[in-house]
PDB file of C-alpha atoms in Angstrom:
ATOM      1  CA  MET A  55      -2.686 -63.937  44.797  1.00 47.00           C
ATOM      2  CA  LYS A  56      -4.337 -60.248  45.064  1.00 46.00           C
ATOM      3  CA  ASN A  57      -7.257 -60.188  43.547  1.00 49.00           C
ATOM      4  CA  LEU A  58      -7.930 -58.027  40.091  1.00 46.00           C
ATOM      5  CA  ILE A  59     -10.300 -55.127  40.524  1.00 46.00           C
ATOM      6  CA  LEU A  60     -11.950 -54.837  36.882  1.00 47.00           C
ATOM      7  CA  PHE A  61     -13.282 -51.451  35.326  1.00 49.00           C
ATOM      8  CA  ASN A  62     -16.719 -51.223  33.972  1.00 55.00           C
ATOM      9  CA  PRO A  63     -16.875 -47.763  32.607  1.00 55.00           C
ATOM     10  CA  HIS A  64     -20.767 -46.522  32.616  1.00 57.00           C
ATOM     11  CA  PRO A  65     -21.880 -46.566  28.817  1.00 59.00           C
ATOM     12  CA  ASN A  66     -22.649 -42.921  29.206  1.00 59.00           C
ATOM     13  CA  VAL A  67     -19.027 -42.179  29.770  1.00 56.00           C
ATOM     14  CA  ILE A  68     -17.976 -44.434  26.600  1.00 60.00           C
ATOM     15  CA  LEU A  69     -20.293 -42.016  24.468  1.00 61.00           C
ATOM     16  CA  PHE A  70     -19.270 -38.717  25.737  1.00 59.00           C
ATOM     17  CA  LEU A  71     -14.947 -40.341  25.119  1.00 59.00           C
ATOM     18  CA  VAL A  72     -15.733 -41.322  21.409  1.00 55.00           C
ATOM     19  CA  PHE A  73     -18.010 -37.946  21.140  1.00 58.00           C
ATOM     20  CA  ALA A  74     -14.834 -36.004  22.195  1.00 58.00           C
ATOM     21  CA  VAL A  75     -12.918 -37.915  19.613  1.00 57.00           C
ATOM     22  CA  LEU A  76     -14.741 -37.356  16.673  1.00 58.00           C
ATOM     23  CA  LEU A  77     -15.009 -33.843  17.671  1.00 58.00           C
ATOM     24  CA  SER A  78     -11.343 -32.967  18.134  1.00 63.00           C
ATOM     25  CA  CYS A  79     -10.910 -34.724  14.603  1.00 60.00           C
ATOM     26  CA  GLY A  80     -13.482 -32.281  13.239  1.00 59.00           C
ATOM     27  CA  GLN A  81     -11.840 -29.195  14.584  1.00 58.00           C
ATOM     28  CA  THR A  82      -8.686 -30.587  12.868  1.00 56.00           C
ATOM     29  CA  ASN A  83      -9.966 -31.120   9.618  1.00 54.00           C
ATOM     30  CA  GLU A  84     -11.832 -27.653  10.191  1.00 54.00           C
ATOM     31  CA  LYS A  85      -8.557 -26.297  10.886  1.00 52.00           C
ATOM     32  CA  LYS A  86      -6.342 -27.955   7.734  1.00 50.00           C
ATOM     33  CA  GLN A  87      -9.359 -27.220   5.411  1.00 56.00           C
ATOM     34  CA  ASP A  88      -8.979 -23.560   6.281  1.00 53.00           C
ATOM     35  CA  GLU A  89      -4.845 -23.244   6.149  1.00 54.00           C
ATOM     36  CA  LYS A  90      -5.433 -24.980   2.316  1.00 53.00           C
ATOM     37  CA  ARG A  91      -8.470 -22.306   1.879  1.00 54.00           C
ATOM     38  CA  PRO A  92      -7.067 -19.229  -0.339  1.00 55.00           C
ATOM     39  CA  GLU A  93      -7.817 -16.027   1.640  1.00 56.00           C
ATOM     40  CA  ILE A  94     -10.371 -13.889  -0.132  1.00 58.00           C
ATOM     41  CA  GLU A  95      -8.883 -10.344  -1.044  1.00 58.00           C
ATOM     42  CA  GLN A  96     -10.935  -7.509   0.133  1.00 55.00           C
ATOM     43  CA  PRO A  97     -11.497  -4.753  -2.669  1.00 52.00           C
ATOM     44  CA  GLU A  98      -9.107  -1.701  -1.635  1.00 61.00           C
ATOM     45  CA  LYS A  99     -10.872   1.753  -0.613  1.00 56.00           C
ATOM     46  CA  PRO A 100     -10.284   4.506  -3.217  1.00 59.00           C
ATOM     47  CA  ALA A 101      -7.422   6.908  -2.174  1.00 73.00           C
ATOM     48  CA  CYS A 102      -9.679  10.342  -0.788  1.00 89.00           C
ATOM     49  CA  GLU A 103      -6.385  12.351  -2.635  1.00 94.00           C
ATOM     50  CA  VAL A 104      -9.177  15.238  -2.739  1.00 94.00           C
ATOM     51  CA  GLU A 105     -11.711  15.573  -0.088  1.00 95.00           C
ATOM     52  CA  LYS A 106     -14.624  17.595   1.224  1.00 96.00           C
ATOM     53  CA  SER A 107     -16.841  17.425   3.895  1.00 96.00           C
ATOM     54  CA  VAL A 108     -20.899  17.026   3.605  1.00 96.00           C
ATOM     55  CA  SER A 109     -21.417  20.430   5.321  1.00 96.00           C
ATOM     56  CA  THR A 110     -18.647  22.200   3.298  1.00 97.00           C
ATOM     57  CA  LEU A 111     -19.796  20.877  -0.135  1.00 96.00           C
ATOM     58  CA  LYS A 112     -23.516  21.453   0.695  1.00 96.00           C
ATOM     59  CA  ASN A 113     -22.369  25.423   1.690  1.00 97.00           C
ATOM     60  CA  SER A 114     -20.111  25.873  -1.415  1.00 97.00           C
ATOM     61  CA  LEU A 115     -23.022  24.642  -3.757  1.00 97.00           C
ATOM     62  CA  LEU A 116     -25.564  26.913  -1.932  1.00 96.00           C
ATOM     63  CA  ALA A 117     -23.390  30.110  -1.716  1.00 97.00           C
ATOM     64  CA  PRO A 118     -22.553  30.596  -5.445  1.00 98.00           C
ATOM     65  CA  SER A 119     -26.165  29.776  -6.198  1.00 97.00           C
ATOM     66  CA  GLU A 120     -28.246  32.142  -3.857  1.00 97.00           C
ATOM     67  CA  ASN A 121     -26.073  34.779  -5.113  1.00 98.00           C
ATOM     68  CA  LEU A 122     -26.779  33.937  -8.651  1.00 98.00           C
ATOM     69  CA  LYS A 123     -30.444  34.403  -7.596  1.00 97.00           C
ATOM     70  CA  TYR A 124     -29.779  37.629  -5.635  1.00 97.00           C
ATOM     71  CA  THR A 125     -27.749  38.951  -8.541  1.00 98.00           C
ATOM     72  CA  ALA A 126     -29.993  38.131 -11.420  1.00 97.00           C
ATOM     73  CA  LEU A 127     -32.647  39.844  -9.385  1.00 96.00           C
ATOM     74  CA  LYS A 128     -30.486  43.492  -9.478  1.00 97.00           C
ATOM     75  CA  LEU A 129     -29.661  43.009 -13.116  1.00 97.00           C
ATOM     76  CA  HIS A 130     -33.439  42.741 -14.023  1.00 96.00           C
ATOM     77  CA  GLU A 131     -33.725  46.269 -12.270  1.00 95.00           C
ATOM     78  CA  LEU A 132     -30.617  47.962 -13.887  1.00 96.00           C
ATOM     79  CA  ALA A 133     -32.560  46.210 -17.069  1.00 93.00           C
ATOM     80  CA  GLU A 134     -34.815  49.488 -17.331  1.00 88.00           C
ATOM     81  CA  SER A 135     -31.919  52.170 -16.656  1.00 88.00           C
ATOM     82  CA  HIS A 136     -28.826  53.263 -18.456  1.00 84.00           C
ATOM     83  CA  ASP A 137     -26.398  52.415 -15.948  1.00 94.00           C
ATOM     84  CA  HIS A 138     -23.773  50.479 -17.583  1.00 94.00           C
ATOM     85  CA  ASP A 139     -21.223  50.684 -15.175  1.00 95.00           C
ATOM     86  CA  ARG A 140     -23.458  48.872 -12.639  1.00 97.00           C
ATOM     87  CA  ILE A 141     -24.775  46.599 -15.159  1.00 97.00           C
ATOM     88  CA  SER A 142     -21.069  45.213 -15.938  1.00 97.00           C
ATOM     89  CA  GLU A 143     -20.623  45.194 -12.269  1.00 97.00           C
ATOM     90  CA  GLN A 144     -23.536  43.060 -11.724  1.00 98.00           C
ATOM     91  CA  ALA A 145     -22.751  40.670 -14.659  1.00 98.00           C
ATOM     92  CA  LYS A 146     -18.971  40.205 -13.896  1.00 98.00           C
ATOM     93  CA  SER A 147     -20.221  39.128 -10.398  1.00 98.00           C
ATOM     94  CA  MET A 148     -22.623  36.570 -12.057  1.00 98.00           C
ATOM     95  CA  ALA A 149     -20.072  35.286 -13.966  1.00 98.00           C
ATOM     96  CA  GLU A 150     -17.202  34.527 -11.214  1.00 98.00           C
ATOM     97  CA  GLU A 151     -20.226  32.948  -9.167  1.00 98.00           C
ATOM     98  CA  SER A 152     -20.454  30.628 -11.859  1.00 98.00           C
ATOM     99  CA  ILE A 153     -16.927  29.701 -12.175  1.00 97.00           C
ATOM    100  CA  LYS A 154     -17.346  28.997  -7.720  1.00 97.00           C
ATOM    101  CA  LEU A 155     -20.120  27.042  -8.990  1.00 98.00           C
ATOM    102  CA  MET A 156     -18.053  25.019 -11.015  1.00 97.00           C
ATOM    103  CA  ASN A 157     -15.325  24.527  -8.637  1.00 96.00           C
ATOM    104  CA  ALA A 158     -17.928  22.817  -6.202  1.00 97.00           C
ATOM    105  CA  SER A 159     -19.596  21.113  -8.448  1.00 97.00           C
ATOM    106  CA  ALA A 160     -16.132  19.279  -9.527  1.00 97.00           C
ATOM    107  CA  TYR A 161     -16.647  17.270  -6.264  1.00 97.00           C
ATOM    108  CA  LEU A 162     -19.732  15.663  -6.832  1.00 96.00           C
ATOM    109  CA  ASN A 163     -21.343  12.524  -9.043  1.00 90.00           C
ATOM    110  CA  THR A 164     -21.723  12.341 -12.723  1.00 89.00           C
ATOM    111  CA  SER A 165     -25.440  12.476 -11.885  1.00 89.00           C
ATOM    112  CA  TYR A 166     -25.367  15.817 -10.555  1.00 95.00           C
ATOM    113  CA  LEU A 167     -22.629  17.262 -12.316  1.00 95.00           C
ATOM    114  CA  ASP A 168     -23.911  16.725 -15.982  1.00 94.00           C
ATOM    115  CA  SER A 169     -26.767  19.118 -14.882  1.00 95.00           C
ATOM    116  CA  LEU A 170     -24.750  21.798 -13.109  1.00 96.00           C
ATOM    117  CA  ILE A 171     -22.092  21.940 -15.992  1.00 96.00           C
ATOM    118  CA  ARG A 172     -25.143  23.245 -18.158  1.00 96.00           C
ATOM    119  CA  TYR A 173     -26.081  25.775 -15.431  1.00 97.00           C
ATOM    120  CA  SER A 174     -23.051  26.844 -14.665  1.00 97.00           C
ATOM    121  CA  THR A 175     -21.161  27.225 -17.954  1.00 98.00           C
ATOM    122  CA  GLN A 176     -24.025  28.804 -19.751  1.00 97.00           C
ATOM    123  CA  CYS A 177     -24.281  31.265 -16.525  1.00 98.00           C
ATOM    124  CA  ALA A 178     -20.809  31.650 -17.086  1.00 98.00           C
ATOM    125  CA  VAL A 179     -20.505  32.691 -20.639  1.00 98.00           C
ATOM    126  CA  LEU A 180     -23.943  34.397 -21.101  1.00 98.00           C
ATOM    127  CA  ALA A 181     -22.997  36.254 -18.148  1.00 98.00           C
ATOM    128  CA  ASN A 182     -19.407  37.324 -19.108  1.00 98.00           C
ATOM    129  CA  GLY A 183     -21.010  38.095 -22.748  1.00 97.00           C
ATOM    130  CA  LEU A 184     -23.148  40.651 -20.656  1.00 97.00           C
ATOM    131  CA  GLN A 185     -20.562  42.799 -18.876  1.00 97.00           C
ATOM    132  CA  ALA A 186     -18.652  42.993 -21.963  1.00 95.00           C
ATOM    133  CA  HIS A 187     -21.103  43.935 -24.784  1.00 94.00           C
ATOM    134  CA  ASN A 188     -24.290  45.542 -22.653  1.00 95.00           C
ATOM    135  CA  ARG A 189     -23.015  49.090 -24.233  1.00 92.00           C
ATOM    136  CA  SER A 190     -23.259  48.061 -27.214  1.00 90.00           C
ATOM    137  CA  MET A 191     -27.034  46.056 -26.881  1.00 91.00           C
ATOM    138  CA  GLY A 192     -29.707  47.494 -27.504  1.00 90.00           C
ATOM    139  CA  LYS A 193     -32.671  47.477 -25.018  1.00 92.00           C
ATOM    140  CA  PRO A 194     -34.447  44.529 -26.148  1.00 94.00           C
ATOM    141  CA  LYS A 195     -31.357  42.102 -26.232  1.00 94.00           C
ATOM    142  CA  LEU A 196     -30.294  43.329 -23.175  1.00 96.00           C
ATOM    143  CA  LYS A 197     -33.482  42.309 -21.315  1.00 96.00           C
ATOM    144  CA  GLY A 198     -33.689  39.326 -23.444  1.00 97.00           C
ATOM    145  CA  THR A 199     -30.333  38.420 -21.747  1.00 97.00           C
ATOM    146  CA  VAL A 200     -31.214  39.075 -18.231  1.00 97.00           C
ATOM    147  CA  SER A 201     -34.565  37.243 -18.482  1.00 97.00           C
ATOM    148  CA  GLN A 202     -32.005  34.333 -19.603  1.00 98.00           C
ATOM    149  CA  LEU A 203     -29.517  34.506 -16.788  1.00 98.00           C
ATOM    150  CA  GLU A 204     -32.388  35.083 -14.481  1.00 98.00           C
ATOM    151  CA  SER A 205     -34.170  31.555 -15.787  1.00 98.00           C
ATOM    152  CA  ILE A 206     -31.166  30.086 -15.142  1.00 98.00           C
ATOM    153  CA  ALA A 207     -30.675  31.172 -11.799  1.00 98.00           C
ATOM    154  CA  GLU A 208     -33.827  29.987 -10.874  1.00 97.00           C
ATOM    155  CA  SER A 209     -33.067  26.887 -12.438  1.00 97.00           C
ATOM    156  CA  VAL A 210     -29.902  26.580 -10.323  1.00 97.00           C
ATOM    157  CA  SER A 211     -31.277  27.589  -6.694  1.00 96.00           C
ATOM    158  CA  ASN A 212     -33.857  25.202  -7.438  1.00 96.00           C
ATOM    159  CA  TYR A 213     -31.539  22.350  -8.360  1.00 96.00           C
ATOM    160  CA  THR A 214     -29.002  22.363  -5.723  1.00 95.00           C
ATOM    161  CA  GLU A 215     -31.763  23.093  -3.093  1.00 92.00           C
ATOM    162  CA  ARG A 216     -33.922  20.319  -4.139  1.00 91.00           C
ATOM    163  CA  LYS A 217     -32.155  18.001  -6.203  1.00 93.00           C
ATOM    164  CA  VAL A 218     -28.547  17.470  -5.003  1.00 93.00           C
ATOM    165  CA  LYS A 219     -28.609  15.082  -2.231  1.00 93.00           C
ATOM    166  CA  ILE A 220     -25.409  14.848  -0.164  1.00 93.00           C
ATOM    167  CA  SER A 221     -24.850  12.448   2.598  1.00 92.00           C
ATOM    168  CA  GLN A 222     -21.066  12.004   2.180  1.00 94.00           C
ATOM    169  CA  ASP A 223     -18.140  13.632   2.538  1.00 95.00           C
ATOM    170  CA  ALA A 224     -16.443  14.033  -1.110  1.00 95.00           C
ATOM    171  CA  CYS A 225     -13.499  11.392  -1.578  1.00 95.00           C
ATOM    172  CA  LEU A 226     -12.101  11.217  -4.876  1.00 95.00           C
ATOM    173  CA  SER A 227      -8.754  10.358  -6.441  1.00 95.00           C
ATOM    174  CA  ASN A 228      -6.922  13.154  -8.224  1.00 95.00           C
ATOM    175  CA  LYS A 229      -7.361  11.373 -11.807  1.00 95.00           C
ATOM    176  CA  GLU A 230     -11.465  11.884 -11.269  1.00 95.00           C
ATOM    177  CA  MET A 231     -11.022  15.232  -9.980  1.00 96.00           C
ATOM    178  CA  LEU A 232      -9.109  16.424 -12.897  1.00 97.00           C
ATOM    179  CA  GLU A 233     -12.011  14.722 -15.037  1.00 97.00           C
ATOM    180  CA  ASN A 234     -14.612  16.857 -13.539  1.00 97.00           C
ATOM    181  CA  GLU A 235     -12.732  19.675 -14.049  1.00 98.00           C
ATOM    182  CA  ILE A 236     -11.736  19.153 -17.752  1.00 98.00           C
ATOM    183  CA  ARG A 237     -14.817  19.064 -18.598  1.00 97.00           C
ATOM    184  CA  LEU A 238     -16.269  22.308 -16.749  1.00 97.00           C
ATOM    185  CA  TYR A 239     -13.618  24.201 -17.661  1.00 98.00           C
ATOM    186  CA  PHE A 240     -13.236  23.089 -21.578  1.00 98.00           C
ATOM    187  CA  THR A 241     -17.034  23.385 -22.026  1.00 97.00           C
ATOM    188  CA  THR A 242     -16.823  26.931 -20.719  1.00 98.00           C
ATOM    189  CA  ILE A 243     -14.047  28.065 -23.263  1.00 98.00           C
ATOM    190  CA  LYS A 244     -15.533  26.155 -26.312  1.00 97.00           C
ATOM    191  CA  LEU A 245     -18.822  27.939 -25.607  1.00 97.00           C
ATOM    192  CA  GLY A 246     -17.433  31.235 -24.644  1.00 97.00           C
ATOM    193  CA  ILE A 247     -15.203  31.128 -28.012  1.00 95.00           C
ATOM    194  CA  THR A 248     -19.379  30.563 -29.760  1.00 94.00           C
ATOM    195  CA  SER A 249     -20.326  33.884 -27.848  1.00 94.00           C
ATOM    196  CA  ILE A 250     -17.221  36.007 -28.868  1.00 92.00           C
ATOM    197  CA  GLU A 251     -17.414  34.856 -32.356  1.00 89.00           C
ATOM    198  CA  SER A 252     -21.056  35.935 -32.463  1.00 87.00           C
ATOM    199  CA  SER A 253     -20.314  39.300 -31.424  1.00 83.00           C
ATOM    200  CA  LEU A 254     -17.748  39.904 -33.842  1.00 80.00           C
ATOM    201  CA  GLY A 255     -20.001  42.533 -35.603  1.00 71.00           C
ATOM    202  CA  SER A 256     -20.979  44.437 -33.187  1.00 68.00           C
ATOM    203  CA  HIS A 257     -18.227  47.140 -33.422  1.00 70.00           C
ATOM    204  CA  CYS A 258     -17.877  47.778 -29.801  1.00 78.00           C
ATOM    205  CA  GLU A 259     -14.519  49.441 -28.761  1.00 75.00           C
ATOM    206  CA  ASP A 260     -13.028  47.197 -26.366  1.00 86.00           C
ATOM    207  CA  CYS A 261     -15.882  44.862 -25.955  1.00 89.00           C
ATOM    208  CA  THR A 262     -13.934  41.771 -27.785  1.00 89.00           C
ATOM    209  CA  THR A 263     -11.045  42.561 -25.325  1.00 91.00           C
ATOM    210  CA  LYS A 264     -12.685  42.810 -22.095  1.00 93.00           C
ATOM    211  CA  GLU A 265     -14.694  39.384 -22.985  1.00 95.00           C
ATOM    212  CA  VAL A 266     -11.827  37.292 -23.876  1.00 95.00           C
ATOM    213  CA  ALA A 267      -9.971  38.627 -20.475  1.00 95.00           C
ATOM    214  CA  PHE A 268     -12.463  36.827 -18.446  1.00 97.00           C
ATOM    215  CA  TYR A 269     -11.219  32.942 -20.643  1.00 97.00           C
ATOM    216  CA  GLU A 270      -7.666  34.140 -20.237  1.00 96.00           C
ATOM    217  CA  ASN A 271      -7.913  34.231 -16.318  1.00 96.00           C
ATOM    218  CA  LEU A 272     -10.035  30.982 -16.380  1.00 97.00           C
ATOM    219  CA  MET A 273      -7.400  29.164 -18.559  1.00 97.00           C
ATOM    220  CA  LYS A 274      -4.910  29.934 -15.914  1.00 96.00           C
ATOM    221  CA  THR A 275      -6.978  28.037 -13.446  1.00 96.00           C
ATOM    222  CA  PHE A 276      -7.429  25.166 -16.217  1.00 97.00           C
ATOM    223  CA  ARG A 277      -3.550  24.796 -16.212  1.00 97.00           C
ATOM    224  CA  GLU A 278      -3.140  24.567 -12.238  1.00 97.00           C
ATOM    225  CA  ALA A 279      -6.004  21.829 -12.600  1.00 97.00           C
ATOM    226  CA  LEU A 280      -4.054  20.245 -15.445  1.00 97.00           C
ATOM    227  CA  ILE A 281      -0.904  19.688 -13.233  1.00 96.00           C
ATOM    228  CA  LYS A 282      -2.899  16.269 -11.787  1.00 96.00           C
ATOM    229  CA  ALA A 283      -2.419  14.496 -15.205  1.00 96.00           C
ATOM    230  CA  PRO A 284       0.523  12.616 -16.039  1.00 96.00           C
ATOM    231  CA  THR A 285       3.697  14.198 -16.540  1.00 95.00           C
ATOM    232  CA  ASN A 286       4.311  13.090 -20.611  1.00 95.00           C
ATOM    233  CA  GLN A 287       0.533  14.112 -21.060  1.00 96.00           C
ATOM    234  CA  TYR A 288       0.593  18.064 -18.965  1.00 97.00           C
ATOM    235  CA  LYS A 289       3.530  18.617 -21.302  1.00 96.00           C
ATOM    236  CA  THR A 290       1.320  17.459 -24.548  1.00 97.00           C
ATOM    237  CA  VAL A 291      -1.757  19.435 -23.227  1.00 97.00           C
ATOM    238  CA  SER A 292       0.006  22.499 -21.780  1.00 97.00           C
ATOM    239  CA  ARG A 293       1.794  23.301 -25.007  1.00 97.00           C
ATOM    240  CA  THR A 294      -1.435  23.416 -26.683  1.00 98.00           C
ATOM    241  CA  LEU A 295      -3.080  25.827 -23.919  1.00 98.00           C
ATOM    242  CA  ALA A 296      -0.036  27.479 -24.513  1.00 97.00           C
ATOM    243  CA  ASP A 297      -0.984  28.385 -28.253  1.00 97.00           C
ATOM    244  CA  ILE A 298      -4.948  28.572 -27.259  1.00 97.00           C
ATOM    245  CA  GLU A 299      -3.809  31.504 -24.332  1.00 97.00           C
ATOM    246  CA  HIS A 300      -1.759  33.107 -27.474  1.00 96.00           C
ATOM    247  CA  THR A 301      -4.354  32.971 -30.166  1.00 95.00           C
ATOM    248  CA  PHE A 302      -6.930  34.547 -27.669  1.00 94.00           C
ATOM    249  CA  HIS A 303      -4.894  37.156 -26.576  1.00 91.00           C
ATOM    250  CA  GLU A 304      -4.090  37.922 -30.286  1.00 90.00           C
ATOM    251  CA  LEU A 305      -8.074  38.065 -30.555  1.00 87.00           C
ATOM    252  CA  SER A 306      -8.134  40.778 -27.845  1.00 82.00           C
ATOM    253  CA  SER A 307      -6.365  43.101 -29.651  1.00 78.00           C
ATOM    254  CA  MET A 308      -7.871  42.546 -33.220  1.00 76.00           C
ATOM    255  CA  HIS A 309     -10.829  44.703 -35.347  1.00 68.00           C
ATOM    256  CA  ASP A 310     -13.401  42.430 -36.555  1.00 65.00           C
ATOM    257  CA  ASP A 311     -12.782  42.558 -39.479  1.00 67.00           C
ATOM    258  CA  GLU A 312      -9.643  40.613 -38.937  1.00 74.00           C
ATOM    259  CA  ALA A 313     -10.480  38.212 -36.792  1.00 82.00           C
ATOM    260  CA  HIS A 314     -12.406  35.744 -38.548  1.00 82.00           C
ATOM    261  CA  HIS A 315      -8.968  34.173 -39.629  1.00 87.00           C
ATOM    262  CA  THR A 316      -7.974  34.000 -36.286  1.00 91.00           C
ATOM    263  CA  MET A 317     -11.111  32.296 -34.827  1.00 91.00           C
ATOM    264  CA  GLU A 318     -10.337  29.789 -37.369  1.00 92.00           C
ATOM    265  CA  THR A 319      -6.856  29.377 -35.989  1.00 94.00           C
ATOM    266  CA  LEU A 320      -8.237  28.800 -32.381  1.00 95.00           C
ATOM    267  CA  GLU A 321     -11.067  26.006 -33.362  1.00 95.00           C
ATOM    268  CA  ARG A 322      -8.428  24.041 -34.859  1.00 97.00           C
ATOM    269  CA  GLN A 323      -6.433  24.458 -31.690  1.00 98.00           C
ATOM    270  CA  MET A 324      -9.206  23.400 -29.718  1.00 98.00           C
ATOM    271  CA  ASP A 325     -10.236  20.839 -31.548  1.00 97.00           C
ATOM    272  CA  ARG A 326      -6.589  19.386 -30.939  1.00 98.00           C
ATOM    273  CA  PHE A 327      -6.685  20.119 -27.358  1.00 98.00           C
ATOM    274  CA  GLU A 328      -9.898  18.240 -26.848  1.00 98.00           C
ATOM    275  CA  ASP A 329      -8.095  14.985 -28.334  1.00 97.00           C
ATOM    276  CA  GLU A 330      -5.603  15.856 -25.730  1.00 97.00           C
ATOM    277  CA  LEU A 331      -7.894  15.745 -22.760  1.00 97.00           C
ATOM    278  CA  LEU A 332      -9.564  12.492 -24.062  1.00 97.00           C
ATOM    279  CA  ASP A 333      -6.405  10.715 -23.731  1.00 96.00           C
ATOM    280  CA  ILE A 334      -6.018  11.994 -19.953  1.00 96.00           C
ATOM    281  CA  THR A 335      -9.719  11.229 -19.269  1.00 93.00           C
ATOM    282  CA  GLY A 336     -10.572   8.083 -21.582  1.00 91.00           C
ATOM    283  CA  ARG A 337     -13.621   9.281 -22.175  1.00 88.00           C
ATOM    284  CA  SER A 338     -15.134   8.888 -25.814  1.00 88.00           C
ATOM    285  CA  GLU A 339     -16.352  13.082 -25.231  1.00 90.00           C
ATOM    286  CA  ILE A 340     -15.971  15.684 -22.967  1.00 88.00           C
TER     287      ILE A 340
END
C-alpha cells in the first residue's frame, strides 16, 4: 500500500485564496449594480446656429465705435459752418455706423446688449434726424444735437473698449439671435417715430421724406431677420410690418398738417406689431 502524501498548505496561502474569492465576488456585485444604475444624461450643448469668432466680434464692435467717435469730432468742427451738405453726409455716416454697431451687438449676451441697445438706437435716431433736418435747425439746436452725438459716441467708445469683455466665440441659436435683433430694430423704429412726430411742425421741404427713408431701409433689414421666426408667426408679423412700411411711405409724402392722423395709425400698428413680436420672443417686454 502506497503512502498517502497529505498536502498541508501554508496559512498565508489560505488567506490569499480567501481574499481573491472575496474580491472576485465584490467586483461581480459592483458590476451588477452598475448595470442596474441608470445612466445620468449629460446636458446637451446648445446648437451654434449663429457663430462669430472672438477676434471678429471684438473688431466688429470696435470699428463702428471708433468711427462714431471720429465722425462726431468732424460734426463738431462743421457745426460752426453753414456747410449743410457735409453735415448731412457726416450725420448719415453716423446713423449707418450705429446700425453696424447694432448688428454686432446682436451677438452679445443680455448684460452687454442692454447698454448697447440704448447707445446705438439713440445715436442712430439722433444722427438720422440731424441729416434730415440740419438745414432747418437754428444754430443752438444744431450745436446741441451735435453735442449729444459726441457724448453718445464717447460713451460707446469707453463701453466697448473697457466694459465689454469677450473671451469666447459667439454661439447662439437662431431664436436667441432673432430675439436680440427684434429688441434692437424695434426699439430704433419706435424711437424714430417719436423723432418724426416731434419734427412735423418744422416746415422743412423734404425733411420728413429724408428722415423716413432711413427707417424704410431698416425695416427691410428687420424683415430679413424675422425669417428666423416660426413660419406661422412669420406670416403674422410680416403682414403687420408690411402695413407699417406702407404707412411710413405715405407719411414721407404728406404735408405736416395731414400727417397727424397717419401718425396715430402708425402708433396703433406698432402696438400690434409689439404684441406679435412678444409672442415670438416669449418676453413680457421688448
